[in-house]
Amino acid sequence: MDFSRRDLFKAGGKLLVLASVGATLEQITGAEPASDAYKMADHWWGMIIDIDHCIGCGNCVRACSRENGVPHGYFRTWVERYQIEEGKQPRVDSPDGAMEGFPPNTRERLKSFFVPKLCNQCAASPCVQVCPVGATFVSPDGVVLVDDTYCLGCRYCVQACPYGCRYLHPQKQTVDKCTLCYHRITKGLTTACCESCPTGARLLVDFKNPKDPVHEILRNNKVEVLKPYMATQAKVYYKNLDGAVR
Amino acid sequence: MWFARKEGVVRRLVRDAGHLIRPALVLLAGVAVFLVVRSAIVPKAFGQYGHYRPGALALVRQRPIAYAGQDTCVVCHDDEATARAAGKHAHVACEACHGALAQHADDPAAHVPQLPDVANLCRRCHEKDAAKPPTFPQVVTAEHSGGMACNQCHQPHNPHL
Amino acid sequence: MIPGVNGFMYPNEVELQWSVLIVLYPYITGLVAGAFILASLERVFKVEAVRPTYRLALLTALAFLLVAPLPLQLHLGHPERSFEMYLTPHTSSAMAMFGFVYLWYLTVVLLLEIWLEYRAEIVGLAQTTTGIRRLIYRALTLGSYNVSPEARRIDDKVGYAVTVIGIPSAFLLHGYVGFIFGSVKANPWWSSPLMPIVFLFSAMVSGIAAVMVLYVVCSKLRKVPIDMRCLDTIARYLFYTFVIDFTLEMLDLVHRTYEADESFRSLDFMVHTRLWFSQVILQIMLGTLVPLAILAANQLWRFSVGVRKAMYMTAGGLTLIGIFAMRWNVVIGGQLFSKSFLGYTSYKMELVTREGLLSAIALMILPFVIFLVLIKLLPPWQEEKPR
């Protein structure tokens, strides 16, 4: 065991942590992050999801719910299971958004796979377009956010989202959605869903960072966004996405 | 002569249409009140980055984190991290199984994490399902272990037997 | 699995966002726009026969217009924030313009036109009544007692101009409501450039029908004879607009069926199941084909006065039900299917909640209460003194 180091940590070795993990600064010291630590203009966030790595465990759904206090029965992220028999309509399920994973299905001779969903962080967001007051917006670093002190709760944005990513928060009575864990990514952490994904099926990416793996992934793979005909300039890219997915 | 006639037209117009000024004044007064109130209560700096309240960005960022993140965990728990690095779970983050532990990282003594419920935890990932990628290790737990807990044979940090 | 859900819905889609109150909103604004168009028939298009309903139509429009924003207000998660629509209207949002279109229509068109129309009476009443009523009328004069024939001639000219502006404004008010739905590209049930124009014509149909029914009911209650020339004319215009409305709706239907795009299978199934009663039975059969047949029969044959009255009332009543069903099918129908096209949810109307049935009923009664107050304040009857 490493009592010595843990004691050191407790005794005030926090500085060590601060130096190595600037990300947790606020959380450890309770201090405000330095205002110049994060520059919105330097980032343009998105995500890569690899269908071939998703095992439908629901870790992301639970983590998101825990991290963001998502109300029960509503989802900022969820996982769908597609089962496609040749020539038929796909059968899709997502029990409680896959909060507890999926009941096992061993039917062979079906094309079957999981599809994690979340806000696509569209650059040309239909939801932002329709907000009558400017309570939802694309941040300068490319995340679609809601100002819950300004939202009327008219729910026009919920209607306008082609992907079903928004809901009315039952307590706050304002619209709620995935923030791409904006409170985490602006501190240098990854999103809760990416952090907890055991297979690396989800990857937070920054299109403005020239060293980000996203550039290589986009170059070397055939990728697709959901409902490309909606022309929303979605920034969540799917690797190995089947054409049946809606 | 011509001038006098024109003056007469103007006077008649004022006399017969003068009342129309009144609803116009009411309307203008309404617009003026609106403009004054509007300039007084529109949130400060609205529109600085786009059509929204820039303060909203800070508001969203304010939220405390629940998941400490891999880098924070290994600051103390590098022995477990080393054990994990040798096995199949090398790329599974601590909190993927142990849950959100930012509070624990914040104050390890006050927030002692509970061990995960192994039966449920392992099955979520490794129960056989046709939708899982075929290369991913999967078992039908009922046949595989006959009711024995997974960690009686497998070490979670390095599950290879 | 989830009660009320068949197939697959995205998990956040199970619950409907827009309730029966949002059904009322286009219904009520439609009545406003339609009633105004009927009033303008007399004023601008010189259809003298409908003169007895001119003022009635204006007051009907005002009564409904005053109620129009209430269902929206009640529906909001934060009603106290609605003023933000005026403070920081988002120019790219179809909805943001509602407040401005509404205020324009209320003040510059309807109130002004009513004021100009009623000025002589208002001034007269301000001098003959006493007490509170006197105060009200004096306030309504806005301080001017000039009702000389010259001044009234100018009022008439300005009133004409206001009505001329009012027609495109009424079109704007309701066509715009259609645009709110028609411009949602994520929803194939709504997304259609025909939506504003379908809304517009259905608005005219419902408004004309409403004024027609109100005229008959008011005449009955006041025990005065109904001007059959007026009623026949209204019914004729109702028939004309209804034909256009029905043609447009069928064009929309045929177009969707013929194009049969990705959403078609899903929407077709919905119309044949969850919307069968409200769409096919109520809207198309009872609410459109039956009244159309009744009105068409009156164009072809001459029935006795009693039969005609009964026929018009039946047609008017069914029309009002049919247009309500149309609003229902648009608003509620548009939320019953999944945007994945793989499933359907259902709408369970609540009863005594803020967005429940009782609120809706109260909101539909309120315009009639306002209407009663208005006809007390500004009597629209003028049989004995033709213009």
mmCIF file with all atom_site columns, N, CA, C and O in Angstrom, chain A residues 198-237:
data_model
loop_
_atom_site.group_PDB
_atom_site.id
_atom_site.type_symbol
_atom_site.label_atom_id
_atom_site.label_alt_id
_atom_site.label_comp_id
_atom_site.label_asym_id
_atom_site.label_entity_id
_atom_site.label_seq_id
_atom_site.pdbx_PDB_ins_code
_atom_site.Cartn_x
_atom_site.Cartn_y
_atom_site.Cartn_z
_atom_site.occupancy
_atom_site.B_iso_or_equiv
_atom_site.pdbx_formal_charge
_atom_site.auth_seq_id
_atom_site.auth_comp_id
_atom_site.auth_asym_id
_atom_site.auth_atom_id
_atom_site.pdbx_PDB_model_num
ATOM 1   N N  . PRO A 1 198 ? -15.864 1.745  -21.341 1.00 0.00 ? 198 PRO A N  1
ATOM 2   C CA . PRO A 1 198 ? -14.786 0.780  -21.134 1.00 0.00 ? 198 PRO A CA 1
ATOM 3   C C  . PRO A 1 198 ? -14.069 0.371  -22.416 1.00 0.00 ? 198 PRO A C  1
ATOM 4   O O  . PRO A 1 198 ? -12.976 -0.202 -22.354 1.00 0.00 ? 198 PRO A O  1
ATOM 5   N N  . THR A 1 199 ? -14.677 0.631  -23.568 1.00 0.00 ? 199 THR A N  1
ATOM 6   C CA . THR A 1 199 ? -14.078 0.121  -24.805 1.00 0.00 ? 199 THR A CA 1
ATOM 7   C C  . THR A 1 199 ? -13.549 1.224  -25.708 1.00 0.00 ? 199 THR A C  1
ATOM 8   O O  . THR A 1 199 ? -13.099 0.949  -26.816 1.00 0.00 ? 199 THR A O  1
ATOM 9   N N  . GLY A 1 200 ? -13.631 2.448  -25.271 1.00 0.00 ? 200 GLY A N  1
ATOM 10  C CA . GLY A 1 200 ? -13.166 3.539  -26.123 1.00 0.00 ? 200 GLY A CA 1
ATOM 11  C C  . GLY A 1 200 ? -14.029 3.754  -27.340 1.00 0.00 ? 200 GLY A C  1
ATOM 12  O O  . GLY A 1 200 ? -13.569 4.242  -28.374 1.00 0.00 ? 200 GLY A O  1
ATOM 13  N N  . ALA A 1 201 ? -15.311 3.392  -27.220 1.00 0.00 ? 201 ALA A N  1
ATOM 14  C CA . ALA A 1 201 ? -16.215 3.592  -28.350 1.00 0.00 ? 201 ALA A CA 1
ATOM 15  C C  . ALA A 1 201 ? -16.528 5.066  -28.558 1.00 0.00 ? 201 ALA A C  1
ATOM 16  O O  . ALA A 1 201 ? -16.972 5.473  -29.626 1.00 0.00 ? 201 ALA A O  1
ATOM 17  N N  . ARG A 1 202 ? -16.324 5.854  -27.521 1.00 0.00 ? 202 ARG A N  1
ATOM 18  C CA . ARG A 1 202 ? -16.578 7.296  -27.623 1.00 0.00 ? 202 ARG A CA 1
ATOM 19  C C  . ARG A 1 202 ? -15.274 8.035  -27.419 1.00 0.00 ? 202 ARG A C  1
ATOM 20  O O  . ARG A 1 202 ? -14.493 7.692  -26.543 1.00 0.00 ? 202 ARG A O  1
ATOM 21  N N  . LEU A 1 203 ? -15.072 9.071  -28.204 1.00 0.00 ? 203 LEU A N  1
ATOM 22  C CA . LEU A 1 203 ? -13.866 9.865  -28.067 1.00 0.00 ? 203 LEU A CA 1
ATOM 23  C C  . LEU A 1 203 ? -14.209 11.342 -28.245 1.00 0.00 ? 203 LEU A C  1
ATOM 24  O O  . LEU A 1 203 ? -14.708 11.752 -29.293 1.00 0.00 ? 203 LEU A O  1
ATOM 25  N N  . LEU A 1 204 ? -13.950 12.105 -27.190 1.00 0.00 ? 204 LEU A N  1
ATOM 26  C CA . LEU A 1 204 ? -14.123 13.554 -27.289 1.00 0.00 ? 204 LEU A CA 1
ATOM 27  C C  . LEU A 1 204 ? -13.018 14.094 -28.185 1.00 0.00 ? 204 LEU A C  1
ATOM 28  O O  . LEU A 1 204 ? -11.857 13.726 -28.028 1.00 0.00 ? 204 LEU A O  1
ATOM 29  N N  . VAL A 1 205 ? -13.378 14.951 -29.134 1.00 0.00 ? 205 VAL A N  1
ATOM 30  C CA . VAL A 1 205 ? -12.348 15.472 -30.034 1.00 0.00 ? 205 VAL A CA 1
ATOM 31  C C  . VAL A 1 205 ? -12.440 16.991 -30.134 1.00 0.00 ? 205 VAL A C  1
ATOM 32  O O  . VAL A 1 205 ? -13.490 17.580 -29.908 1.00 0.00 ? 205 VAL A O  1
ATOM 33  N N  . ASP A 1 206 ? -11.294 17.564 -30.463 1.00 0.00 ? 206 ASP A N  1
ATOM 34  C CA . ASP A 1 206 ? -11.210 19.010 -30.621 1.00 0.00 ? 206 ASP A CA 1
ATOM 35  C C  . ASP A 1 206 ? -10.680 19.287 -32.030 1.00 0.00 ? 206 ASP A C  1
ATOM 36  O O  . ASP A 1 206 ? -9.508  19.074 -32.319 1.00 0.00 ? 206 ASP A O  1
ATOM 37  N N  . PHE A 1 207 ? -11.574 19.749 -32.879 1.00 0.00 ? 207 PHE A N  1
ATOM 38  C CA . PHE A 1 207 ? -11.197 19.921 -34.291 1.00 0.00 ? 207 PHE A CA 1
ATOM 39  C C  . PHE A 1 207 ? -10.156 21.014 -34.484 1.00 0.00 ? 207 PHE A C  1
ATOM 40  O O  . PHE A 1 207 ? -9.462  21.035 -35.492 1.00 0.00 ? 207 PHE A O  1
ATOM 41  N N  . LYS A 1 208 ? -10.051 21.920 -33.513 1.00 0.00 ? 208 LYS A N  1
ATOM 42  C CA . LYS A 1 208 ? -9.088  23.011 -33.672 1.00 0.00 ? 208 LYS A CA 1
ATOM 43  C C  . LYS A 1 208 ? -7.705  22.644 -33.175 1.00 0.00 ? 208 LYS A C  1
ATOM 44  O O  . LYS A 1 208 ? -6.764  23.408 -33.369 1.00 0.00 ? 208 LYS A O  1
ATOM 45  N N  . ASN A 1 209 ? -7.589  21.511 -32.513 1.00 0.00 ? 209 ASN A N  1
ATOM 46  C CA . ASN A 1 209 ? -6.275  21.086 -32.028 1.00 0.00 ? 209 ASN A CA 1
ATOM 47  C C  . ASN A 1 209 ? -5.583  20.274 -33.124 1.00 0.00 ? 209 ASN A C  1
ATOM 48  O O  . ASN A 1 209 ? -6.013  19.170 -33.447 1.00 0.00 ? 209 ASN A O  1
ATOM 49  N N  . PRO A 1 210 ? -4.508  20.786 -33.695 1.00 0.00 ? 210 PRO A N  1
ATOM 50  C CA . PRO A 1 210 ? -3.869  20.076 -34.807 1.00 0.00 ? 210 PRO A CA 1
ATOM 51  C C  . PRO A 1 210 ? -3.322  18.704 -34.398 1.00 0.00 ? 210 PRO A C  1
ATOM 52  O O  . PRO A 1 210 ? -3.148  17.823 -35.243 1.00 0.00 ? 210 PRO A O  1
ATOM 53  N N  . LYS A 1 211 ? -3.073  18.501 -33.100 1.00 0.00 ? 211 LYS A N  1
ATOM 54  C CA . LYS A 1 211 ? -2.518  17.217 -32.656 1.00 0.00 ? 211 LYS A CA 1
ATOM 55  C C  . LYS A 1 211 ? -3.612  16.229 -32.263 1.00 0.00 ? 211 LYS A C  1
ATOM 56  O O  . LYS A 1 211 ? -3.331  15.100 -31.882 1.00 0.00 ? 211 LYS A O  1
ATOM 57  N N  . ASP A 1 212 ? -4.859  16.641 -32.330 1.00 0.00 ? 212 ASP A N  1
ATOM 58  C CA . ASP A 1 212 ? -5.948  15.753 -31.918 1.00 0.00 ? 212 ASP A CA 1
ATOM 59  C C  . ASP A 1 212 ? -6.039  14.567 -32.886 1.00 0.00 ? 212 ASP A C  1
ATOM 60  O O  . ASP A 1 212 ? -5.915  14.746 -34.108 1.00 0.00 ? 212 ASP A O  1
ATOM 61  N N  . PRO A 1 213 ? -6.282  13.358 -32.341 1.00 0.00 ? 213 PRO A N  1
ATOM 62  C CA . PRO A 1 213 ? -6.382  12.181 -33.237 1.00 0.00 ? 213 PRO A CA 1
ATOM 63  C C  . PRO A 1 213 ? -7.534  12.275 -34.241 1.00 0.00 ? 213 PRO A C  1
ATOM 64  O O  . PRO A 1 213 ? -7.581  11.501 -35.196 1.00 0.00 ? 213 PRO A O  1
ATOM 65  N N  . VAL A 1 214 ? -8.439  13.219 -34.026 1.00 0.00 ? 214 VAL A N  1
ATOM 66  C CA . VAL A 1 214 ? -9.612  13.285 -34.893 1.00 0.00 ? 214 VAL A CA 1
ATOM 67  C C  . VAL A 1 214 ? -9.231  13.421 -36.361 1.00 0.00 ? 214 VAL A C  1
ATOM 68  O O  . VAL A 1 214 ? -9.868  12.828 -37.242 1.00 0.00 ? 214 VAL A O  1
ATOM 69  N N  . HIS A 1 215 ? -8.172  14.163 -36.628 1.00 0.00 ? 215 HIS A N  1
ATOM 70  C CA . HIS A 1 215 ? -7.817  14.424 -38.027 1.00 0.00 ? 215 HIS A CA 1
ATOM 71  C C  . HIS A 1 215 ? -7.425  13.129 -38.736 1.00 0.00 ? 215 HIS A C  1
ATOM 72  O O  . HIS A 1 215 ? -7.836  12.877 -39.862 1.00 0.00 ? 215 HIS A O  1
ATOM 73  N N  . GLU A 1 216 ? -6.670  12.315 -37.993 1.00 0.00 ? 216 GLU A N  1
ATOM 74  C CA . GLU A 1 216 ? -6.261  11.040 -38.578 1.00 0.00 ? 216 GLU A CA 1
ATOM 75  C C  . GLU A 1 216 ? -7.459  10.096 -38.722 1.00 0.00 ? 216 GLU A C  1
ATOM 76  O O  . GLU A 1 216 ? -7.607  9.409  -39.730 1.00 0.00 ? 216 GLU A O  1
ATOM 77  N N  . ILE A 1 217 ? -8.315  10.102 -37.700 1.00 0.00 ? 217 ILE A N  1
ATOM 78  C CA . ILE A 1 217 ? -9.501  9.230  -37.743 1.00 0.00 ? 217 ILE A CA 1
ATOM 79  C C  . ILE A 1 217 ? -10.391 9.593  -38.938 1.00 0.00 ? 217 ILE A C  1
ATOM 80  O O  . ILE A 1 217 ? -10.827 8.719  -39.690 1.00 0.00 ? 217 ILE A O  1
ATOM 81  N N  . LEU A 1 218 ? -10.603 10.873 -39.137 1.00 0.00 ? 218 LEU A N  1
ATOM 82  C CA . LEU A 1 218 ? -11.467 11.287 -40.244 1.00 0.00 ? 218 LEU A CA 1
ATOM 83  C C  . LEU A 1 218 ? -10.831 10.971 -41.592 1.00 0.00 ? 218 LEU A C  1
ATOM 84  O O  . LEU A 1 218 ? -11.518 10.667 -42.564 1.00 0.00 ? 218 LEU A O  1
ATOM 85  N N  . ARG A 1 219 ? -9.496  11.020 -41.635 1.00 0.00 ? 219 ARG A N  1
ATOM 86  C CA . ARG A 1 219 ? -8.800  10.767 -42.885 1.00 0.00 ? 219 ARG A CA 1
ATOM 87  C C  . ARG A 1 219 ? -8.796  9.277  -43.232 1.00 0.00 ? 219 ARG A C  1
ATOM 88  O O  . ARG A 1 219 ? -8.943  8.891  -44.382 1.00 0.00 ? 219 ARG A O  1
ATOM 89  N N  . ASN A 1 220 ? -8.672  8.447  -42.193 1.00 0.00 ? 220 ASN A N  1
ATOM 90  C CA . ASN A 1 220 ? -8.457  7.017  -42.456 1.00 0.00 ? 220 ASN A CA 1
ATOM 91  C C  . ASN A 1 220 ? -9.703  6.160  -42.396 1.00 0.00 ? 220 ASN A C  1
ATOM 92  O O  . ASN A 1 220 ? -9.629  4.961  -42.558 1.00 0.00 ? 220 ASN A O  1
ATOM 93  N N  . ASN A 1 221 ? -10.835 6.775  -42.083 1.00 0.00 ? 221 ASN A N  1
ATOM 94  C CA . ASN A 1 221 ? -12.040 5.960  -41.924 1.00 0.00 ? 221 ASN A CA 1
ATOM 95  C C  . ASN A 1 221 ? -13.192 6.527  -42.729 1.00 0.00 ? 221 ASN A C  1
ATOM 96  O O  . ASN A 1 221 ? -13.224 7.712  -43.041 1.00 0.00 ? 221 ASN A O  1
ATOM 97  N N  . LYS A 1 222 ? -14.127 5.623  -43.030 1.00 0.00 ? 222 LYS A N  1
ATOM 98  C CA . LYS A 1 222 ? -15.371 6.095  -43.616 1.00 0.00 ? 222 LYS A CA 1
ATOM 99  C C  . LYS A 1 222 ? -16.290 6.447  -42.459 1.00 0.00 ? 222 LYS A C  1
ATOM 100 O O  . LYS A 1 222 ? -16.613 5.595  -41.638 1.00 0.00 ? 222 LYS A O  1
ATOM 101 N N  . VAL A 1 223 ? -16.647 7.709  -42.383 1.00 0.00 ? 223 VAL A N  1
ATOM 102 C CA . VAL A 1 223 ? -17.474 8.152  -41.256 1.00 0.00 ? 223 VAL A CA 1
ATOM 103 C C  . VAL A 1 223 ? -18.778 8.741  -41.779 1.00 0.00 ? 223 VAL A C  1
ATOM 104 O O  . VAL A 1 223 ? -18.901 9.048  -42.959 1.00 0.00 ? 223 VAL A O  1
ATOM 105 N N  . GLU A 1 224 ? -19.713 8.875  -40.876 1.00 0.00 ? 224 GLU A N  1
ATOM 106 C CA . GLU A 1 224 ? -21.016 9.424  -41.245 1.00 0.00 ? 224 GLU A CA 1
ATOM 107 C C  . GLU A 1 224 ? -21.583 10.141 -40.031 1.00 0.00 ? 224 GLU A C  1
ATOM 108 O O  . GLU A 1 224 ? -21.218 9.828  -38.901 1.00 0.00 ? 224 GLU A O  1
ATOM 109 N N  . VAL A 1 225 ? -22.437 11.117 -40.287 1.00 0.00 ? 225 VAL A N  1
ATOM 110 C CA . VAL A 1 225 ? -23.193 11.724 -39.189 1.00 0.00 ? 225 VAL A CA 1
ATOM 111 C C  . VAL A 1 225 ? -24.618 11.192 -39.275 1.00 0.00 ? 225 VAL A C  1
ATOM 112 O O  . VAL A 1 225 ? -25.027 10.653 -40.301 1.00 0.00 ? 225 VAL A O  1
ATOM 113 N N  . LEU A 1 226 ? -25.398 11.345 -38.220 1.00 0.00 ? 226 LEU A N  1
ATOM 114 C CA . LEU A 1 226 ? -26.787 10.908 -38.245 1.00 0.00 ? 226 LEU A CA 1
ATOM 115 C C  . LEU A 1 226 ? -27.604 11.850 -39.128 1.00 0.00 ? 226 LEU A C  1
ATOM 116 O O  . LEU A 1 226 ? -27.380 13.060 -39.120 1.00 0.00 ? 226 LEU A O  1
ATOM 117 N N  . LYS A 1 227 ? -28.539 11.275 -39.870 1.00 0.00 ? 227 LYS A N  1
ATOM 118 C CA . LYS A 1 227 ? -29.440 12.056 -40.727 1.00 0.00 ? 227 LYS A CA 1
ATOM 119 C C  . LYS A 1 227 ? -28.716 13.178 -41.481 1.00 0.00 ? 227 LYS A C  1
ATOM 120 O O  . LYS A 1 227 ? -29.027 14.358 -41.302 1.00 0.00 ? 227 LYS A O  1
ATOM 121 N N  . PRO A 1 228 ? -27.746 12.805 -42.305 1.00 0.00 ? 228 PRO A N  1
ATOM 122 C CA . PRO A 1 228 ? -26.981 13.854 -42.983 1.00 0.00 ? 228 PRO A CA 1
ATOM 123 C C  . PRO A 1 228 ? -27.841 14.774 -43.847 1.00 0.00 ? 228 PRO A C  1
ATOM 124 O O  . PRO A 1 228 ? -27.515 15.941 -44.037 1.00 0.00 ? 228 PRO A O  1
ATOM 125 N N  . TYR A 1 229 ? -28.992 14.258 -44.294 1.00 0.00 ? 229 TYR A N  1
ATOM 126 C CA . TYR A 1 229 ? -29.877 15.081 -45.148 1.00 0.00 ? 229 TYR A CA 1
ATOM 127 C C  . TYR A 1 229 ? -30.507 16.234 -44.381 1.00 0.00 ? 229 TYR A C  1
ATOM 128 O O  . TYR A 1 229 ? -31.131 17.100 -44.972 1.00 0.00 ? 229 TYR A O  1
ATOM 129 N N  . MET A 1 230 ? -30.371 16.215 -43.054 1.00 0.00 ? 230 MET A N  1
ATOM 130 C CA . MET A 1 230 ? -30.878 17.347 -42.280 1.00 0.00 ? 230 MET A CA 1
ATOM 131 C C  . MET A 1 230 ? -29.927 18.546 -42.369 1.00 0.00 ? 230 MET A C  1
ATOM 132 O O  . MET A 1 230 ? -30.282 19.656 -41.962 1.00 0.00 ? 230 MET A O  1
ATOM 133 N N  . ALA A 1 231 ? -28.726 18.306 -42.855 1.00 0.00 ? 231 ALA A N  1
ATOM 134 C CA . ALA A 1 231 ? -27.763 19.384 -43.098 1.00 0.00 ? 231 ALA A CA 1
ATOM 135 C C  . ALA A 1 231 ? -27.573 20.277 -41.874 1.00 0.00 ? 231 ALA A C  1
ATOM 136 O O  . ALA A 1 231 ? -27.617 21.497 -41.973 1.00 0.00 ? 231 ALA A O  1
ATOM 137 N N  . THR A 1 232 ? -27.379 19.643 -40.732 1.00 0.00 ? 232 THR A N  1
ATOM 138 C CA . THR A 1 232 ? -27.228 20.416 -39.504 1.00 0.00 ? 232 THR A CA 1
ATOM 139 C C  . THR A 1 232 ? -25.768 20.642 -39.139 1.00 0.00 ? 232 THR A C  1
ATOM 140 O O  . THR A 1 232 ? -25.477 21.213 -38.103 1.00 0.00 ? 232 THR A O  1
ATOM 141 N N  . GLN A 1 233 ? -24.852 20.161 -39.976 1.00 0.00 ? 233 GLN A N  1
ATOM 142 C CA . GLN A 1 233 ? -23.416 20.255 -39.688 1.00 0.00 ? 233 GLN A CA 1
ATOM 143 C C  . GLN A 1 233 ? -23.093 19.650 -38.321 1.00 0.00 ? 233 GLN A C  1
ATOM 144 O O  . GLN A 1 233 ? -22.425 20.269 -37.487 1.00 0.00 ? 233 GLN A O  1
ATOM 145 N N  . ALA A 1 234 ? -23.601 18.448 -38.128 1.00 0.00 ? 234 ALA A N  1
ATOM 146 C CA . ALA A 1 234 ? -23.370 17.742 -36.865 1.00 0.00 ? 234 ALA A CA 1
ATOM 147 C C  . ALA A 1 234 ? -21.879 17.500 -36.664 1.00 0.00 ? 234 ALA A C  1
ATOM 148 O O  . ALA A 1 234 ? -21.149 17.248 -37.621 1.00 0.00 ? 234 ALA A O  1
ATOM 149 N N  . LYS A 1 235 ? -21.433 17.575 -35.417 1.00 0.00 ? 235 LYS A N  1
ATOM 150 C CA . LYS A 1 235 ? -20.018 17.354 -35.108 1.00 0.00 ? 235 LYS A CA 1
ATOM 151 C C  . LYS A 1 235 ? -19.790 16.058 -34.325 1.00 0.00 ? 235 LYS A C  1
ATOM 152 O O  . LYS A 1 235 ? -18.742 15.862 -33.752 1.00 0.00 ? 235 LYS A O  1
ATOM 153 N N  . VAL A 1 236 ? -20.819 15.210 -34.275 1.00 0.00 ? 236 VAL A N  1
ATOM 154 C CA . VAL A 1 236 ? -20.614 13.874 -33.715 1.00 0.00 ? 236 VAL A CA 1
ATOM 155 C C  . VAL A 1 236 ? -20.563 12.920 -34.906 1.00 0.00 ? 236 VAL A C  1
ATOM 156 O O  . VAL A 1 236 ? -21.559 12.720 -35.603 1.00 0.00 ? 236 VAL A O  1
ATOM 157 N N  . TYR A 1 237 ? -19.358 12.376 -35.142 1.00 0.00 ? 237 TYR A N  1
ATOM 158 C CA . TYR A 1 237 ? -19.155 11.499 -36.298 1.00 0.00 ? 237 TYR A CA 1
ATOM 159 C C  . TYR A 1 237 ? -19.209 10.041 -35.855 1.00 0.00 ? 237 TYR A C  1
ATOM 160 O O  . TYR A 1 237 ? -18.725 9.694  -34.781 1.00 0.00 ? 237 TYR A O  1
#
